[in-house]
């Protein structure tokens, strides 16, 4: 029964994604996934940041419930500069999963074995660990954390998955910089040896495409999950934005559809569907933008909740 319910949920999500590509008023274009940005660490200049008081666990939970009441269960990505270090992470994973929302964590690391086992038990669906290089200096410049944080987290999550016998997708994302393009292939090789299920390149929002980026992505070889839209961008081509619209919540309750355009409103002080329905101009700007969000949140393509 649970599998049938999840197939129905994915079908509804696919329909929402298709609707977001159609022209029309904001009220007719709903988001197909939810992104929770727990902090703004290492966010590029010029992108929208949180400026108010951070929300607590109960407020985050209320936001998730209100989105589900509007959209039904949706995929939830938990991101930000270092979300794994947030005390909110474990509870948000547990809460979203109990409401049939599959969860995806994007992080630079900082997950020890005990935390890894807790996250696996609470139903985390997938983790993308950001690795910027195979040496400390290159990695730290690209990601901001230590290489040991990243490699140790992958080891801890891989072992916890095996011990608990639960499904968990493990991926390595390589943020592209001018300094690391020559070593991207080596990161891919290490990731496969370490037990990752796939590798992808990512380009942080607001960053210029470094020379040699397209060749670096090709060097990832097999298990290369880099989305086609990003590959095209790195090659200087523009294609239709993939993945449907998404709703992003900042730590202070600000609602975004993209960090490139003006906020839609504050979810703590307004009705979420009404805020969205009044956002014709930001949504038009996003649909016209060649790269409105980081493609790392689109991998893996399929994700279901598990309890």
XYZ file of C-alpha atoms in Angstrom:
307
model
C 0.000 0.000 0.000
C 2.806 2.411 0.885
C 4.468 1.844 -2.504
C 1.187 2.559 -4.301
C 0.756 5.740 -2.264
C 4.274 6.851 -3.173
C 3.698 6.162 -6.861
C 0.592 8.356 -6.661
C 2.607 11.066 -4.893
C 5.290 10.980 -7.619
C 2.615 11.170 -10.325
C 1.116 14.234 -8.690
C 4.575 15.790 -8.363
C 5.260 15.157 -12.061
C 1.980 16.832 -12.941
C 2.874 19.844 -10.789
C 6.268 20.023 -12.491
C 4.610 20.016 -15.911
C 2.210 22.776 -14.891
C 5.077 25.015 -13.802
C 6.385 25.069 -17.376
C 3.145 26.449 -18.749
C 2.551 30.193 -19.153
C -0.082 31.760 -16.954
C -0.810 33.379 -13.629
C 1.145 32.406 -10.539
C -1.965 30.814 -9.047
C -1.841 28.158 -11.773
C 1.881 27.366 -11.292
C 2.619 25.491 -8.101
C 6.038 24.405 -6.821
C 6.996 20.765 -7.183
C 9.580 20.664 -4.342
C 10.498 22.458 -1.143
C 13.990 23.677 -0.225
C 14.817 24.549 3.388
C 17.884 26.795 3.603
C 19.020 26.551 7.217
C 21.780 29.167 6.855
C 23.442 31.460 4.322
C 27.054 30.417 4.837
C 29.171 30.785 1.673
C 26.267 32.266 -0.288
C 27.571 34.326 -3.208
C 27.167 38.131 -3.067
C 24.068 39.505 -4.751
C 21.787 36.596 -3.858
C 18.843 36.971 -1.475
C 19.769 36.336 2.161
C 17.885 35.965 5.429
C 17.858 39.172 7.457
C 15.432 38.433 10.295
C 15.346 36.256 13.392
C 15.901 32.542 12.648
C 12.950 30.207 13.035
C 12.891 27.500 15.675
C 11.959 23.842 15.213
C 8.230 24.391 15.803
C 8.095 27.173 13.194
C 9.909 25.045 10.619
C 7.496 22.187 11.286
C 4.532 24.511 10.873
C 5.881 25.652 7.504
C 6.237 22.054 6.292
C 2.693 21.206 7.408
C 1.252 24.242 5.652
C 2.992 23.362 2.396
C 1.686 19.795 2.597
C -1.823 21.074 3.244
C -1.494 23.103 0.053
C 0.461 20.741 -2.213
C 0.339 17.304 -0.646
C 3.618 15.504 0.193
C 6.561 17.058 -1.658
C 10.268 16.394 -1.908
C 12.198 18.327 0.736
C 15.819 19.392 0.246
C 17.688 20.633 3.301
C 20.558 22.913 2.317
C 22.547 25.983 3.290
C 26.244 26.461 3.965
C 26.624 23.785 6.663
C 23.186 22.273 7.383
C 24.644 19.130 8.963
C 25.886 21.266 11.857
C 22.404 22.589 12.591
C 20.619 21.132 15.643
C 17.420 21.382 13.603
C 18.463 18.842 10.976
C 17.575 15.589 12.738
C 14.108 16.750 13.737
C 13.312 18.201 10.308
C 14.263 14.928 8.616
C 12.133 12.927 11.036
C 9.186 15.295 10.779
C 9.173 15.529 6.974
C 9.562 11.785 6.575
C 6.658 11.042 8.898
C 4.514 13.225 6.612
C 5.550 11.185 3.530
C 7.962 13.838 2.244
C 11.207 12.283 0.945
C 14.255 14.159 2.234
C 17.541 15.109 0.594
C 20.467 16.681 2.448
C 23.138 18.752 0.671
C 26.146 19.301 2.933
C 29.877 19.828 3.171
C 30.074 17.212 5.907
C 30.388 17.215 9.665
C 28.401 13.995 10.250
C 29.941 11.579 12.743
C 28.960 7.868 12.992
C 26.364 8.426 15.737
C 24.694 11.263 13.792
C 24.785 9.218 10.591
C 22.960 6.342 12.249
C 20.375 8.718 13.689
C 19.707 10.308 10.294
C 19.391 6.913 8.627
C 16.978 5.731 11.306
C 14.894 8.870 10.910
C 14.403 8.154 7.222
C 16.813 10.436 5.376
C 16.390 9.550 1.712
C 19.554 10.906 0.080
C 22.695 12.854 0.901
C 24.904 14.833 -1.454
C 28.279 15.520 0.129
C 30.219 18.384 -1.435
C 33.872 17.605 -2.160
C 36.006 20.254 -3.845
C 39.246 18.370 -4.388
C 41.486 15.542 -3.305
C 43.814 17.810 -1.306
C 42.957 19.934 1.719
C 43.639 23.362 0.206
C 41.637 22.835 -2.980
C 38.725 21.300 -1.117
C 38.570 23.954 1.586
C 38.652 26.782 -0.980
C 35.675 25.275 -2.837
C 33.555 24.051 0.078
C 34.730 25.897 3.197
C 34.985 22.859 5.472
C 37.811 20.374 5.970
C 38.344 17.445 3.649
C 38.133 15.137 6.677
C 34.616 16.477 7.351
C 33.518 15.383 3.894
C 35.296 12.036 3.659
C 34.427 11.102 7.238
C 30.755 11.888 6.618
C 30.607 9.696 3.546
C 32.247 6.828 5.434
C 29.883 7.251 8.396
C 26.750 7.341 6.248
C 27.834 4.406 4.098
C 28.524 2.287 7.191
C 25.279 3.355 8.906
C 23.304 2.426 5.798
C 24.856 -1.033 5.823
C 24.363 -1.576 9.551
C 20.744 -0.457 9.623
C 19.767 -2.040 6.306
C 17.833 1.020 5.192
C 17.708 2.752 1.786
C 19.883 5.863 1.528
C 21.243 7.416 -1.659
C 24.843 8.587 -1.269
C 26.181 11.096 -3.784
C 29.226 13.320 -4.118
C 28.825 16.787 -5.627
C 31.887 18.653 -6.908
C 31.519 22.472 -6.835
C 33.416 23.728 -9.881
C 36.056 26.418 -9.392
C 38.960 27.718 -11.455
C 41.326 26.002 -9.014
C 39.830 22.504 -9.027
C 38.763 21.759 -12.621
C 41.915 19.705 -13.202
C 41.155 17.452 -10.228
C 37.418 16.859 -10.752
C 38.054 13.474 -12.366
C 40.158 12.412 -9.389
C 37.316 13.330 -7.021
C 34.996 11.140 -9.074
C 37.392 8.215 -8.859
C 37.728 8.608 -5.094
C 33.952 8.853 -4.650
C 33.355 5.560 -6.445
C 36.028 3.815 -4.380
C 34.484 5.231 -1.195
C 31.077 3.750 -2.003
C 29.121 6.694 -3.409
C 26.170 5.799 -5.635
C 26.964 8.566 -8.111
C 28.911 11.764 -8.717
C 27.823 15.090 -10.162
C 29.320 18.487 -10.825
C 27.688 21.585 -9.416
C 28.235 25.278 -9.974
C 27.250 27.408 -6.958
C 24.762 30.121 -7.820
C 26.315 33.472 -8.627
C 29.663 31.975 -9.665
C 31.189 32.332 -13.123
C 31.793 29.238 -15.238
C 35.504 28.431 -14.809
C 37.584 27.677 -17.913
C 37.647 23.968 -18.632
C 34.451 23.253 -16.677
C 32.762 21.251 -19.440
C 35.846 19.070 -19.886
C 36.026 18.582 -16.117
C 32.455 17.284 -16.040
C 33.225 14.847 -18.846
C 36.176 13.578 -16.784
C 33.790 12.334 -14.086
C 33.271 9.265 -16.258
C 30.715 6.613 -15.315
C 28.073 7.280 -12.676
C 28.143 10.926 -13.778
C 24.772 12.320 -12.699
C 25.369 15.960 -13.628
C 22.004 17.266 -14.942
C 21.850 17.989 -18.670
C 20.749 21.564 -18.027
C 23.969 22.302 -16.140
C 26.109 20.579 -18.773
C 24.554 22.833 -21.394
C 25.202 25.933 -19.259
C 28.858 24.981 -18.805
C 29.182 24.577 -22.570
C 27.715 28.040 -23.167
C 24.351 26.751 -24.341
C 20.952 27.608 -22.876
C 18.163 25.074 -22.710
C 14.773 24.958 -21.025
C 15.081 25.007 -17.245
C 14.390 21.560 -15.826
C 12.816 20.394 -12.604
C 9.745 22.592 -12.320
C 9.353 25.487 -9.914
C 10.406 25.155 -6.314
C 9.696 26.990 -3.094
C 12.676 27.922 -0.919
C 12.347 28.939 2.706
C 15.123 30.927 4.363
C 15.935 30.670 8.056
C 13.875 33.786 8.844
C 10.734 32.582 7.016
C 11.354 34.412 3.739
C 9.729 32.606 0.797
C 11.676 32.515 -2.479
C 11.266 30.820 -5.799
C 14.899 31.665 -6.651
C 17.748 33.459 -4.903
C 18.125 35.548 -8.069
C 14.763 37.322 -7.792
C 12.902 39.297 -5.140
C 11.338 37.414 -2.213
C 7.671 36.484 -2.476
C 6.869 37.175 1.176
C 7.201 35.922 4.757
C 5.576 32.565 5.514
C 5.361 33.401 9.211
C 3.097 36.369 8.525
C 0.948 35.306 5.618
C -1.003 32.554 3.902
C 1.413 30.556 1.715
C -0.929 29.897 -1.256
C -1.998 33.562 -1.228
C 1.628 34.771 -1.167
C 2.432 32.487 -4.083
C -0.658 33.458 -6.095
C 0.334 37.137 -5.875
C 3.847 36.488 -7.209
C 3.273 36.853 -10.951
C 6.307 39.091 -11.498
C 8.914 36.987 -9.600
C 7.664 33.803 -11.243
C 7.860 35.346 -14.701
C 11.430 36.443 -13.915
C 12.346 32.923 -12.843
C 10.858 31.314 -15.941
C 12.949 33.717 -18.040
C 16.132 33.129 -16.043
C 18.644 30.762 -17.690
C 19.724 29.168 -14.388
C 17.494 30.081 -11.439
C 18.699 27.425 -8.950
C 21.531 25.022 -8.201
C 20.977 21.740 -10.054
C 22.391 19.779 -7.109
C 18.885 19.707 -5.631
C 17.600 17.738 -8.656
C 19.785 14.663 -8.006
C 18.684 11.937 -7.494
C 15.781 12.261 -9.904
C 13.615 9.729 -8.052
C 13.297 9.811 -4.278
C 10.697 8.284 -1.946
C 10.200 8.428 1.800
C 10.865 5.397 3.993
C 9.897 4.616 7.565
